[in-house]
Coordinates of C-alpha atoms and ligand atoms in Angstrom, one line a residue:
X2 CA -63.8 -126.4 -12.9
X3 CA -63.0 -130.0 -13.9
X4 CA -63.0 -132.2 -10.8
X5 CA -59.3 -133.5 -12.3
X6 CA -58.3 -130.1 -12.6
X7 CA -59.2 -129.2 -8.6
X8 CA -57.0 -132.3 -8.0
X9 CA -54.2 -131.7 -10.2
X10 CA -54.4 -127.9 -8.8
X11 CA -53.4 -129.8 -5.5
X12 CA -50.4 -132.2 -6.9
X13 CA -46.9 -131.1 -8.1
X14 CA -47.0 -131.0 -11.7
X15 CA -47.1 -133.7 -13.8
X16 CA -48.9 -136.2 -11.1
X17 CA -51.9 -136.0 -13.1
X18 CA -51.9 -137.5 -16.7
X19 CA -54.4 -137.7 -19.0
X20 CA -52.2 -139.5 -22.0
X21 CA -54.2 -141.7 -24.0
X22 CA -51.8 -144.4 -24.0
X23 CA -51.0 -144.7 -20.5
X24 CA -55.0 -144.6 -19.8
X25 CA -55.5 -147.7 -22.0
X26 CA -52.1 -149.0 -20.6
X27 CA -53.2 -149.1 -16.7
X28 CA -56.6 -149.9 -17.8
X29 CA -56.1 -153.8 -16.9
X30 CA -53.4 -155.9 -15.3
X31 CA -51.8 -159.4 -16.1
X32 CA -55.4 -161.5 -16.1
X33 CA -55.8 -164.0 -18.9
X34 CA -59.1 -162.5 -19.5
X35 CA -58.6 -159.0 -19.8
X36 CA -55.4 -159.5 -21.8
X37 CA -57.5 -162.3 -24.4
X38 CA -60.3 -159.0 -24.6
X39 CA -58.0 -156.6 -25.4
X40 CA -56.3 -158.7 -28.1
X41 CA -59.4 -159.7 -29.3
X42 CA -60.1 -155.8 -30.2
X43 CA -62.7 -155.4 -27.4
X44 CA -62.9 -151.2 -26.5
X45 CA -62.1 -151.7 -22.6
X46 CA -63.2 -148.8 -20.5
X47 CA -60.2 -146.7 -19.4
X48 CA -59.7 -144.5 -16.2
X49 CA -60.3 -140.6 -16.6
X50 CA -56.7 -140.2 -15.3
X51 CA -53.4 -141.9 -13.9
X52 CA -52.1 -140.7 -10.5
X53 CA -48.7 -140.9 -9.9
X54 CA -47.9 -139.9 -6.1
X55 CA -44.1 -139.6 -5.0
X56 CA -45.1 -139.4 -1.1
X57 CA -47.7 -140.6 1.2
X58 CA -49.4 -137.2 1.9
X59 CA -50.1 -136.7 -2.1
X60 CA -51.4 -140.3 -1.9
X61 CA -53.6 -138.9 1.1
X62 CA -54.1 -135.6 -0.9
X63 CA -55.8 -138.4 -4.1
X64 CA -57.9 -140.2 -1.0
X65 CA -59.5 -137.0 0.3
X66 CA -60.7 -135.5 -3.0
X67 CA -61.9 -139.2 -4.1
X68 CA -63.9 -138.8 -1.8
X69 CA -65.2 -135.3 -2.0
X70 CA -65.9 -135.9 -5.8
X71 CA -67.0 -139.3 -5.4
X72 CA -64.2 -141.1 -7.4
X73 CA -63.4 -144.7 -7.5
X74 CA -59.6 -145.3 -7.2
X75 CA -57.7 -148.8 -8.3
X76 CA -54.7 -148.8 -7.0
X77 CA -51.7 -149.7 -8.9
X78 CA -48.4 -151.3 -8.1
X79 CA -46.4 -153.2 -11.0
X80 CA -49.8 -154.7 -12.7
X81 CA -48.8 -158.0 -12.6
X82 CA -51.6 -159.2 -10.1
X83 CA -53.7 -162.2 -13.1
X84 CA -57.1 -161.6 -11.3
X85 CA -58.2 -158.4 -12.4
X86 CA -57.5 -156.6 -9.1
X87 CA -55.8 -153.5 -10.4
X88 CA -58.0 -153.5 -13.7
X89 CA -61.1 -151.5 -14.5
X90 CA -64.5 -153.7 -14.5
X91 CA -65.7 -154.2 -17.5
X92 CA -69.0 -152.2 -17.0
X93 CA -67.5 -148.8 -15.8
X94 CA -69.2 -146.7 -18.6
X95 CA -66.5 -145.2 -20.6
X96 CA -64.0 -145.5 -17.2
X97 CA -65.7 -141.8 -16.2
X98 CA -65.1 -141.8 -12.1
X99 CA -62.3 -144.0 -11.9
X100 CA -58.7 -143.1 -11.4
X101 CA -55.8 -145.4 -11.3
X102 CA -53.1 -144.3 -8.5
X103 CA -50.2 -145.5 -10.0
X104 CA -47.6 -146.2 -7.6
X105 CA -44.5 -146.0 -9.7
X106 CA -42.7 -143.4 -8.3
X107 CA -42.8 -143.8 -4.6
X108 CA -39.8 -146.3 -5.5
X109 CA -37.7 -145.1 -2.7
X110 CA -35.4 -147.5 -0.6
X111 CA -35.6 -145.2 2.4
X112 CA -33.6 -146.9 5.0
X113 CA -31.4 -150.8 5.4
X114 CA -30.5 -150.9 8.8
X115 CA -27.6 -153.8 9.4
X116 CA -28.6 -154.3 12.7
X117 CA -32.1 -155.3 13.0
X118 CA -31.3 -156.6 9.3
X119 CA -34.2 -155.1 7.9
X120 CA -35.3 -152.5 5.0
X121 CA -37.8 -149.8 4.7
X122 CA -38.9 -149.3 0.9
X123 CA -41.3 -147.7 -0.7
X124 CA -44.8 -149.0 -2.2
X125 CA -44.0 -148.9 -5.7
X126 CA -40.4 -150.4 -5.2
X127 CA -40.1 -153.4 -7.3
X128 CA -38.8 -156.6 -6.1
X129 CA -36.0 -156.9 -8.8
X130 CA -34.6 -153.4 -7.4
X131 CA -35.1 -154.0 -3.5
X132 CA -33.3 -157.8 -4.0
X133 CA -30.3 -155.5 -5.6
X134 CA -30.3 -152.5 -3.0
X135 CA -30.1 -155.2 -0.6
X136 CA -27.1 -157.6 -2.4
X137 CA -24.6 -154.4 -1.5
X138 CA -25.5 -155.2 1.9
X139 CA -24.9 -158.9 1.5
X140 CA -29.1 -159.4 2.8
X141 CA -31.9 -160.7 0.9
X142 CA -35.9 -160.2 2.1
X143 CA -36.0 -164.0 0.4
X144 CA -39.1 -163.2 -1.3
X145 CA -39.0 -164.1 -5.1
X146 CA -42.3 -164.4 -7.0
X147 CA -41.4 -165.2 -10.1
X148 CA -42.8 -161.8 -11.2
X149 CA -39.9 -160.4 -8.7
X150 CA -38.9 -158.1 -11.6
X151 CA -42.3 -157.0 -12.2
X152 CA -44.2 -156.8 -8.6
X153 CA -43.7 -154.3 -6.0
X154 CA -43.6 -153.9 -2.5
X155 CA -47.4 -152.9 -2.2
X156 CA -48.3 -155.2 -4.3
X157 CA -47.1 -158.5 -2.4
X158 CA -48.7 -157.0 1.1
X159 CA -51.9 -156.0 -1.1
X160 CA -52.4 -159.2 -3.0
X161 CA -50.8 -161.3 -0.2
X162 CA -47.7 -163.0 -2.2
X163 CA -45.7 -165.9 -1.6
X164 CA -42.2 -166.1 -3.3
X165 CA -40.7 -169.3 -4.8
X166 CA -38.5 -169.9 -1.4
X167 CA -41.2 -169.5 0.7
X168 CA -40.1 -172.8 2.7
X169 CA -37.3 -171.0 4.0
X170 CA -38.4 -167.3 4.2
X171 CA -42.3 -167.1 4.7
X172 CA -44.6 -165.2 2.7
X173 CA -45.2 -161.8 2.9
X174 CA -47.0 -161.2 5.8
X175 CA -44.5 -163.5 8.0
X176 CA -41.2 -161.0 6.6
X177 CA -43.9 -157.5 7.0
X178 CA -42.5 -155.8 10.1
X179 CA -44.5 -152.8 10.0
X180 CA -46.4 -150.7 6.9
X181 CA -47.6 -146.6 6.4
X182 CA -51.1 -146.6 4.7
X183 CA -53.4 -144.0 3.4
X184 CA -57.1 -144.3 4.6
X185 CA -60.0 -143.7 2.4
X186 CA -61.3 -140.9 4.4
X187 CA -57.3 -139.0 4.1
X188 CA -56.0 -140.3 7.6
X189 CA -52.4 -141.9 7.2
X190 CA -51.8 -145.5 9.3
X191 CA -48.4 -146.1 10.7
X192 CA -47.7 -149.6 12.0
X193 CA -44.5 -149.6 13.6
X194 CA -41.8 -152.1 12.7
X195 CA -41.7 -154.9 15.4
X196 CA -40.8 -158.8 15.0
X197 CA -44.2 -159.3 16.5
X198 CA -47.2 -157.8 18.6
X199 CA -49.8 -158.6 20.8
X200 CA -51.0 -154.8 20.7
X201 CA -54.8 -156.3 19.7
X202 CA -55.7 -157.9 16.4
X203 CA -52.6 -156.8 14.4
X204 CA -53.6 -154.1 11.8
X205 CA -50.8 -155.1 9.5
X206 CA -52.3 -158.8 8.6
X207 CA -55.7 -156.8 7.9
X208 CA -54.0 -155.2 5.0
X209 CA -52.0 -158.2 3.7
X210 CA -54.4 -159.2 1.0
X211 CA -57.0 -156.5 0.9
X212 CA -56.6 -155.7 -2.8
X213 CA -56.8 -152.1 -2.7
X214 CA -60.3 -152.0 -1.5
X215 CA -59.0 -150.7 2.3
X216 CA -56.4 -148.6 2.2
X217 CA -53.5 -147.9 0.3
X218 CA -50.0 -148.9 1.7
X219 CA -47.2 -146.2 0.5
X220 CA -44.5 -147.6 2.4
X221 CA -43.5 -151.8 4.1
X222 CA -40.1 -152.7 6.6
X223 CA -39.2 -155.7 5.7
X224 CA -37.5 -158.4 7.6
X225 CA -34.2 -159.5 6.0
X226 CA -31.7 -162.4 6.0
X227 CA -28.2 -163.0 5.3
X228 CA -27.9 -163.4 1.7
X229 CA -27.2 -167.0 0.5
X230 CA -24.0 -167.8 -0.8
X231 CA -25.3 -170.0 -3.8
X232 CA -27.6 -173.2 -3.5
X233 CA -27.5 -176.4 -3.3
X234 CA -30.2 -179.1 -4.9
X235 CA -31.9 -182.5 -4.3
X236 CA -34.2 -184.1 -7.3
X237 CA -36.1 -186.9 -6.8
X238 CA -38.3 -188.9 -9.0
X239 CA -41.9 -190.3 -7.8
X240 CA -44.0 -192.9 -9.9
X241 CA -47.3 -190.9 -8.7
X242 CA -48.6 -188.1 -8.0
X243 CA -49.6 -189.8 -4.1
X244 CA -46.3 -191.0 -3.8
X245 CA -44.8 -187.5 -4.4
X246 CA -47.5 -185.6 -1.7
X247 CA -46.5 -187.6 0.8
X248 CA -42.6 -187.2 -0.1
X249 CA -42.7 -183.6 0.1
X250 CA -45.1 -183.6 3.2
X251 CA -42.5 -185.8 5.4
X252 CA -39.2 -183.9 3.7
X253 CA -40.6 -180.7 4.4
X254 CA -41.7 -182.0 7.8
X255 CA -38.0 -183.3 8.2
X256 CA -37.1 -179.6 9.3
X257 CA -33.7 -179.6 6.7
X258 CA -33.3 -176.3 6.2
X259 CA -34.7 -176.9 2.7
X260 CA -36.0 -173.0 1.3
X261 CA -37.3 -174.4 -1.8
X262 CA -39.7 -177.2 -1.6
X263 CA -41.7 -178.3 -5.2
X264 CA -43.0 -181.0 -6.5
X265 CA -44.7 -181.7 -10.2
X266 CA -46.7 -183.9 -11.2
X267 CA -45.9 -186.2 -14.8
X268 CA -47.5 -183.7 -16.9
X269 CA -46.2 -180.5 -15.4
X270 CA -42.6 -182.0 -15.2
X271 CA -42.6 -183.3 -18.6
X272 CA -42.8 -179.8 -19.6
X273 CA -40.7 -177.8 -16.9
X274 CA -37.8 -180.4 -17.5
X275 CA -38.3 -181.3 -21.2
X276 CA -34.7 -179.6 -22.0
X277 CA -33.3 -182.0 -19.8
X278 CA -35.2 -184.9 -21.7
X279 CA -37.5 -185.6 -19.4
X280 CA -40.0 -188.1 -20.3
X281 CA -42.2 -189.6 -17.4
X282 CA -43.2 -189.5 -13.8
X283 CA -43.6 -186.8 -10.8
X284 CA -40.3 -184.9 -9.8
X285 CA -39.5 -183.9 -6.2
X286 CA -37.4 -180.5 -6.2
X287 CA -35.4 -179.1 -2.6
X288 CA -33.0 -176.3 -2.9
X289 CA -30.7 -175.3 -0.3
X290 CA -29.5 -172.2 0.8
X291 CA -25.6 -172.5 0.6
X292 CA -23.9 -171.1 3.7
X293 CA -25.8 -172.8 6.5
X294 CA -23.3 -175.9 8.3
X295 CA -24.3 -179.0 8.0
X296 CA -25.6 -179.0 5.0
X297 CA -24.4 -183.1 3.9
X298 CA -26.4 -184.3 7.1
X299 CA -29.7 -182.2 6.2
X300 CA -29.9 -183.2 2.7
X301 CA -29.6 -187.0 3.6
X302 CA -32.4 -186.4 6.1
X303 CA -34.4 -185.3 3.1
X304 CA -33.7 -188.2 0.8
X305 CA -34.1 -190.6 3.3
X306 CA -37.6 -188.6 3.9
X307 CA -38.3 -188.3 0.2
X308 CA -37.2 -192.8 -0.3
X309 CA -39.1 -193.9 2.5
X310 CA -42.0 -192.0 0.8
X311 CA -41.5 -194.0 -2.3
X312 CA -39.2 -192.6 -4.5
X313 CA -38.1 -193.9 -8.0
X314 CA -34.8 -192.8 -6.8
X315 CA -32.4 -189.8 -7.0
X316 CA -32.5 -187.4 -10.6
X317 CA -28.9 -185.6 -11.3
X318 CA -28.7 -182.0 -9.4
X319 CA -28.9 -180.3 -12.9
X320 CA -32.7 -180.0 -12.4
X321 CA -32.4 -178.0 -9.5
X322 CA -30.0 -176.0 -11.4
X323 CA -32.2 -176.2 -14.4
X324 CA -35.1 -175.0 -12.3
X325 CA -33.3 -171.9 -10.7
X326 CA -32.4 -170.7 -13.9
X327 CA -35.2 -170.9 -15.7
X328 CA -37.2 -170.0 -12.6
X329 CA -38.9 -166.9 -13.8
X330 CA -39.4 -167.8 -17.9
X331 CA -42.9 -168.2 -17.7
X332 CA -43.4 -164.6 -16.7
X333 CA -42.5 -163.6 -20.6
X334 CA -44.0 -167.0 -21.8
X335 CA -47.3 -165.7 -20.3
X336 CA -47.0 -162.4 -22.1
X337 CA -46.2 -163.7 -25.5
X338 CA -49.1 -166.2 -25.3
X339 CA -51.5 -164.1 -23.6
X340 CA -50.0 -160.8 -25.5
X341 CA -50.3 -159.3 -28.9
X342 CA -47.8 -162.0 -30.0
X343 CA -50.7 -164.9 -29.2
X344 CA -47.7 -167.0 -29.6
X345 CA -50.0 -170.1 -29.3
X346 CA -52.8 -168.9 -32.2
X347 CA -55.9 -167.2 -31.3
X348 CA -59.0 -168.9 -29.1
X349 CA -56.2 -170.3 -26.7
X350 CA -56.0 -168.7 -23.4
X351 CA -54.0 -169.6 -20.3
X352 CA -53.9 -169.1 -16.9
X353 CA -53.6 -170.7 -13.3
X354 CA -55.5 -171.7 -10.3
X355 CA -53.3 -171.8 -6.7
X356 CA -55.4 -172.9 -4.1
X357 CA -54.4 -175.2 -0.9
X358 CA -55.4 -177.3 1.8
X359 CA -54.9 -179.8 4.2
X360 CA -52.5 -182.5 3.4
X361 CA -55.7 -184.9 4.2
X362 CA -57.4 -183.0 1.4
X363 CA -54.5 -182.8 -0.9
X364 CA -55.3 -185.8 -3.4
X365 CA -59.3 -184.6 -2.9
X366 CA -58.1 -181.0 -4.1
X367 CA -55.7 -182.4 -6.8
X368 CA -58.1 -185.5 -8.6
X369 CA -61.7 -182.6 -8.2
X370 CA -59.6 -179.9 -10.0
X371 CA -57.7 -181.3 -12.1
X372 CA -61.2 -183.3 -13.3
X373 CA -63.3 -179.7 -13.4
X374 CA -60.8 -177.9 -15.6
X375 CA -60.2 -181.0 -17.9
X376 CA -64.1 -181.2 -18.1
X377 CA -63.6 -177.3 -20.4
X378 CA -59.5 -177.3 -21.0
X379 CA -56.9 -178.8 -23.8
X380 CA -54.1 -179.2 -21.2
X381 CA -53.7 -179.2 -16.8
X382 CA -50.6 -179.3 -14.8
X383 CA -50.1 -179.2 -11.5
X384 CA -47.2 -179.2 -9.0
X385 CA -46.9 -178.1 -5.2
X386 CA -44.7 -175.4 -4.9
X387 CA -45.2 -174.2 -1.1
X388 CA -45.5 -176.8 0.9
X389 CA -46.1 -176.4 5.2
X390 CA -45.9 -179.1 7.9
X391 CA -50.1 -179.1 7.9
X392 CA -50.6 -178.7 4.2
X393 CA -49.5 -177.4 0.4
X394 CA -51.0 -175.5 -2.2
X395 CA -51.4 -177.0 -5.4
X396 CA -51.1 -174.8 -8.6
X397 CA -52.3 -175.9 -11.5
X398 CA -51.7 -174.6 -15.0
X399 CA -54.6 -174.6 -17.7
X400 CA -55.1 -174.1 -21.8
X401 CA -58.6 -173.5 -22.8
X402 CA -58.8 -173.5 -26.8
X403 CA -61.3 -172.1 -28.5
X404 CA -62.5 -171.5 -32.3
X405 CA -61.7 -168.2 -31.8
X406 CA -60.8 -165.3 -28.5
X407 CA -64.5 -164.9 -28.7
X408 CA -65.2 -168.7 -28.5
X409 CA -62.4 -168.9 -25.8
X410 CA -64.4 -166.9 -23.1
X411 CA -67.3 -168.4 -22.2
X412 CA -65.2 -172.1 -22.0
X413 CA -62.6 -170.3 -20.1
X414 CA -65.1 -168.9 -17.5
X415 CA -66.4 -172.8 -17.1
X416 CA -63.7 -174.0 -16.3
X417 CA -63.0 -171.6 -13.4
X418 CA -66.9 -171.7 -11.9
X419 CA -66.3 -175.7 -12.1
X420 CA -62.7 -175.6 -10.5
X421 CA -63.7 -173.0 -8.2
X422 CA -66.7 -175.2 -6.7
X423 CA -64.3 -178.4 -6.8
X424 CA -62.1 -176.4 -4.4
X425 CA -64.5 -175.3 -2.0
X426 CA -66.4 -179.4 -1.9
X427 CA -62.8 -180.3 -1.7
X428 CA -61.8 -178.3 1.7
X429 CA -59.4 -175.8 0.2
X430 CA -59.0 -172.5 0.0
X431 CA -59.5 -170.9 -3.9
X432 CA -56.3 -168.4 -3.8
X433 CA -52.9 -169.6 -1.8
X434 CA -50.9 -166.2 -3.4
X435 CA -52.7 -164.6 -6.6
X436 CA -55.5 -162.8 -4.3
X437 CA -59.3 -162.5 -5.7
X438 CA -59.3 -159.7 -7.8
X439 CA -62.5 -159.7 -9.9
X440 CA -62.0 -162.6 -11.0
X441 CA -62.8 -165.1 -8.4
X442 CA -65.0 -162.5 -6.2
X443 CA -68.0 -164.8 -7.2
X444 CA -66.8 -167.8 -5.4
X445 CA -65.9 -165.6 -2.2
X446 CA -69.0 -166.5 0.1
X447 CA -68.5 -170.3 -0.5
X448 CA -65.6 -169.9 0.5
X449 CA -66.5 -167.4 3.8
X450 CA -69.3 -168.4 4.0
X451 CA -72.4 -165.5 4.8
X452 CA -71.0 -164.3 8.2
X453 CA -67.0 -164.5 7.1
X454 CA -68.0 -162.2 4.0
X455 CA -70.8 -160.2 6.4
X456 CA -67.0 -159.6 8.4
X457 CA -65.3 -158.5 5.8
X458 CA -68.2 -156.1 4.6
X459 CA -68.1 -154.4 7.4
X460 CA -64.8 -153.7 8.1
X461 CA -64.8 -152.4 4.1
X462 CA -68.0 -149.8 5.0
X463 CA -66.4 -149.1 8.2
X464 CA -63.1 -147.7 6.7
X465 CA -64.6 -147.1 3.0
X466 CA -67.9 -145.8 3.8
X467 CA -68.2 -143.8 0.5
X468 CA -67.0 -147.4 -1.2
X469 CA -63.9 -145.5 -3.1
X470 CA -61.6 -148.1 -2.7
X471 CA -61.1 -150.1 -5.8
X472 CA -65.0 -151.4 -6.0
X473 CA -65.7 -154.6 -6.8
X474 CA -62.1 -156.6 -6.2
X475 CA -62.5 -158.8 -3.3
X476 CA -65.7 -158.3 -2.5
X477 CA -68.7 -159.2 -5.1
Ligands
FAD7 C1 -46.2 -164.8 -14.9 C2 -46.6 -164.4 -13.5 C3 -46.0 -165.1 -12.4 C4 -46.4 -164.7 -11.1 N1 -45.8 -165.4 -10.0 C5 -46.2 -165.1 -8.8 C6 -45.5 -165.7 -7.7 O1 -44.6 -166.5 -7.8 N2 -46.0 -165.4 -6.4 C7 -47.0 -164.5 -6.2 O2 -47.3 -164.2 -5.1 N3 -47.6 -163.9 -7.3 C8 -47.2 -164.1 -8.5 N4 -47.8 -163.5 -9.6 C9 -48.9 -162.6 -9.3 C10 -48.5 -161.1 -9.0 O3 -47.2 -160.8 -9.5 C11 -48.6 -160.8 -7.5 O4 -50.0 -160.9 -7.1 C12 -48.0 -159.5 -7.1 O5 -48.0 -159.5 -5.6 C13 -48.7 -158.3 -7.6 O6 -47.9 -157.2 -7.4 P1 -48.1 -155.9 -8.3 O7 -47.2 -154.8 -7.7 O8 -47.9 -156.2 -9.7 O9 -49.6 -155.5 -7.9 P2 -50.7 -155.1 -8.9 O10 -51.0 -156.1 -9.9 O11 -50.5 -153.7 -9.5 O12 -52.0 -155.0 -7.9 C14 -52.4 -156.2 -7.2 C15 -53.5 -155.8 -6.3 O13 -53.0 -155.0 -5.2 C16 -53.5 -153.7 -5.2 N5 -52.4 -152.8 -4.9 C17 -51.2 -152.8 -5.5 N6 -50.4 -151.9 -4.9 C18 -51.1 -151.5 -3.8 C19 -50.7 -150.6 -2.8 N7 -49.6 -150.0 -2.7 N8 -51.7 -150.3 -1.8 C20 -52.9 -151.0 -1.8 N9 -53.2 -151.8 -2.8 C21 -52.3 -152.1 -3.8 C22 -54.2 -153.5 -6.5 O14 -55.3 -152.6 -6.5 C23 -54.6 -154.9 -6.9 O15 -55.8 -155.2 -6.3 C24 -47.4 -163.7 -10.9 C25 -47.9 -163.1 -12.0 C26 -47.5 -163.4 -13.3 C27 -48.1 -162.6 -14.4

């Protein structure tokens, strides 16, 4: 018997699919390169099958025979992760042993409860349809990547996600109250919901950014807030890029309450506020939750902060406003550019690097990368979009052009070893939200160094001793 028959034998109906347009479908994710291949006509390998569980025990049920038959599993949220961590590698021989475990339909909102404010919701629940579940109940989990509409649930915890207010809200891992996972071996973790515990090294955090290659999470309780009323917005222009780092450092630092705290550099601003005709220098961005008192008081604290750092002075509100709406355009920019579209012409490809660091290693970080891409890229913008009392990541935006998608690779791969070693001389850490993936599990031991990735070795054979779990992501 087929091993996918045995398994499907074991799954309602219609968990099982073999289609050969959903195979090629899941076969990759949202990474530049894998989406440049694929236009480029390149036969990718595809999975033998799609998975799509509805509950944690099926999910277990998929574990347990991957390992009997000695299957690798990617797991699969919304497919929006850009560093390959939910896409086949490009070796796997015709995709034979591999599965994708789609998460799609475990897209249950299982419980809000108005008390403790928070929301239980399954792994495949995406972030556009929790953010409206939880508007009825006038809360927010605050947590808006700006692929909200496209990421799930699992997804954030697995690729460890920050969302655009992540000033005010946290990340994922400071709103993750408790998770259920599915071991490789078929065993099912429950971490129950608690604002915090010192029950021993906390089991939740080890799954925030594992990538798949651990376990896979089916179900998250969230931590909410009240839902703002609207916001409110501060622009500030800065002649440099040093000027501006030190603005946002000492506004954030001035504790106002601000949830949204960004700041471009000339380049990047020219082209995020060029419908608003601007032309030159850095902008400062703050948004404000609405609701909160005091509100007049706060944002004076945060010009004063953001004029005594040097300031050209105050920009009209309508680039907050500007900003908010526009806030998620890049995620179909990205697809028609990257996409069958190849809105900018073939041999360009385009993609991003969010690292941070130390505010002392901030203009180290910006001036090293920006140099190492530029050294192998047409274009590089930057701006600090989550910014903390000790530090900020820095995300920079690159266009490689080549004569051709074939020409494009090997310039576009360049200019990612070069940026990746900047980063590590430079004190920072190569991923601040996107994860590894495949792509930047290369650069992982300079990072870790030797014993940080002998660590993280371990605790993979320990729980994935028959290496099922999405092989290769994270770890090279
Ligand atoms: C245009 C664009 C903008 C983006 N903006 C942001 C942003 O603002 N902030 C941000 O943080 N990210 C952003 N991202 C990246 C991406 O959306 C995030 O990494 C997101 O968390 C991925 O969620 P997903 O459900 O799509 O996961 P996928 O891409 O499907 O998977 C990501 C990784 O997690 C694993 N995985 C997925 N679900 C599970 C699960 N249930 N259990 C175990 N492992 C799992 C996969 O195997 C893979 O390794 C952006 C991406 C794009 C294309």
């Amino acid at each position: 018997v087929d091993t996918l028959d045995v398994l499907a034998g074991r799954l309602p109906d219609g968990a099982v699919s073999t289609d050969a347009g959903l195979l090629r479908d899941r076969a990759i994710d949202s990474w530049a390169l894998a989406l440049l291949r694929r236009c480029r006509g390149d036969e990718l390998p595809v999975p033998a099958a799609v998975i799509f569980p509805a509950r944690t025990e099926e999910v277990a049920t998929v574990l347990a025979w991957a390992g009997e038959a000695h299957v690798a599993v990617i797991p699969r949220g919304g497919g929006s992760g850009v560093c390959g961590g939910a896409a086949m590698p490009a070796g796997a021989a015709g995709g034979a042993g591999w599965v994708v475990l789609d998460l799609s339909r475990m897209n249950q909102i299982t419980a809000v409860d108005p008390v403790s404010q928070v929301v239980t919701a399954g792994a495949g629940v995406r972030g556009d349809q929790l953010e409206d579940a939880l508007a009825a109940h006038g809360l927010t989990v605050g947590h808006y990547p700006q692929s909200i509409a496209a990421s799930t649930v699992g997804g954030w915890i697995a690729a460890s996600s920050a969302g655009q207010a992540s000033a005010g809200f946290g990340a994922i891992e400071d709103v993750l109250l408790g998770l259920v996972a599915v071991l490789p071996q078929g065993g099912i973790l429950r971490c129950r919901p608690v604002p915090r515990s010192a029950a021993g090294p906390d089991l939740r955090r080890l799954l925030v950014g594992s990538e798949g290659t651990l376990a896979v999470v089916t179900e998250a309780t969230l931590a909410c807030r009240a839902r703002p009323a609207g916001w409110d917005w501060l622009a500030y222009g800065f002649g440099s890029f040093p000027a501006l780092a030190q603005g946002l450092r000492d506004a954030g630092r001035a504790e106002t309450g601000a949830a949204v705290i960004r700041g471009y550099d000339e380049a990047d601003a020219q082209l995020s506020f060029a419908a608003l005709g601007h032309t030159s220098g850095c902008v400062a961005l703050l948004g404000f939750p609405a609701g909160p008192p005091g509100l007049a008081a706060r944002k004076q604290a945060a010009s004063a902060a953001l004029e005594r750092a040097g300031s050209t002075g105050p920009l009209d509100a309508s680039y907050g406003e500007h900003w908010w709406q526009h806030r998620n355009d890049a995620v179909a920019t990205y697809a028609s550019i990257m996409g069958p579209e190849r809105a900018f012409g073939p041999g360009v490809i385009v993609d991003t690097f969010e690292v941070a660091g130390l505010w002392s290693d901030v203009p180290r970080l910006y001036t090293g990368i920006r140099e190492a891409l530029a050294a192998h890229a047409q274009a590089v913008l930057c701006h600090l979009s989550h910014v903390y009392p000790s530090g900020s990541s820095l995300y920079f935006t690159f266009l490689v052009s080549g004569a051709d998608d074939r020409d494009a690779e090997p310039r576009y791969l360049a200019a990612w070893a070069g940026a990746a070693r900047s980063c590590a001389a430079a004190g920072g850490t190569l991923t601040h939200h996107h994860g590894v993936g495949r792509l930047k599990a290369p650069f992982l031991a300079a990072e870790l160094g030797p014993e940080g990735l002998d660590v993280l070795k371990k605790i993979k054979m320990a729980l994935d001793p028959g290496q099922i779990m999405n092989p290769g992501v994270l770890l090279p």
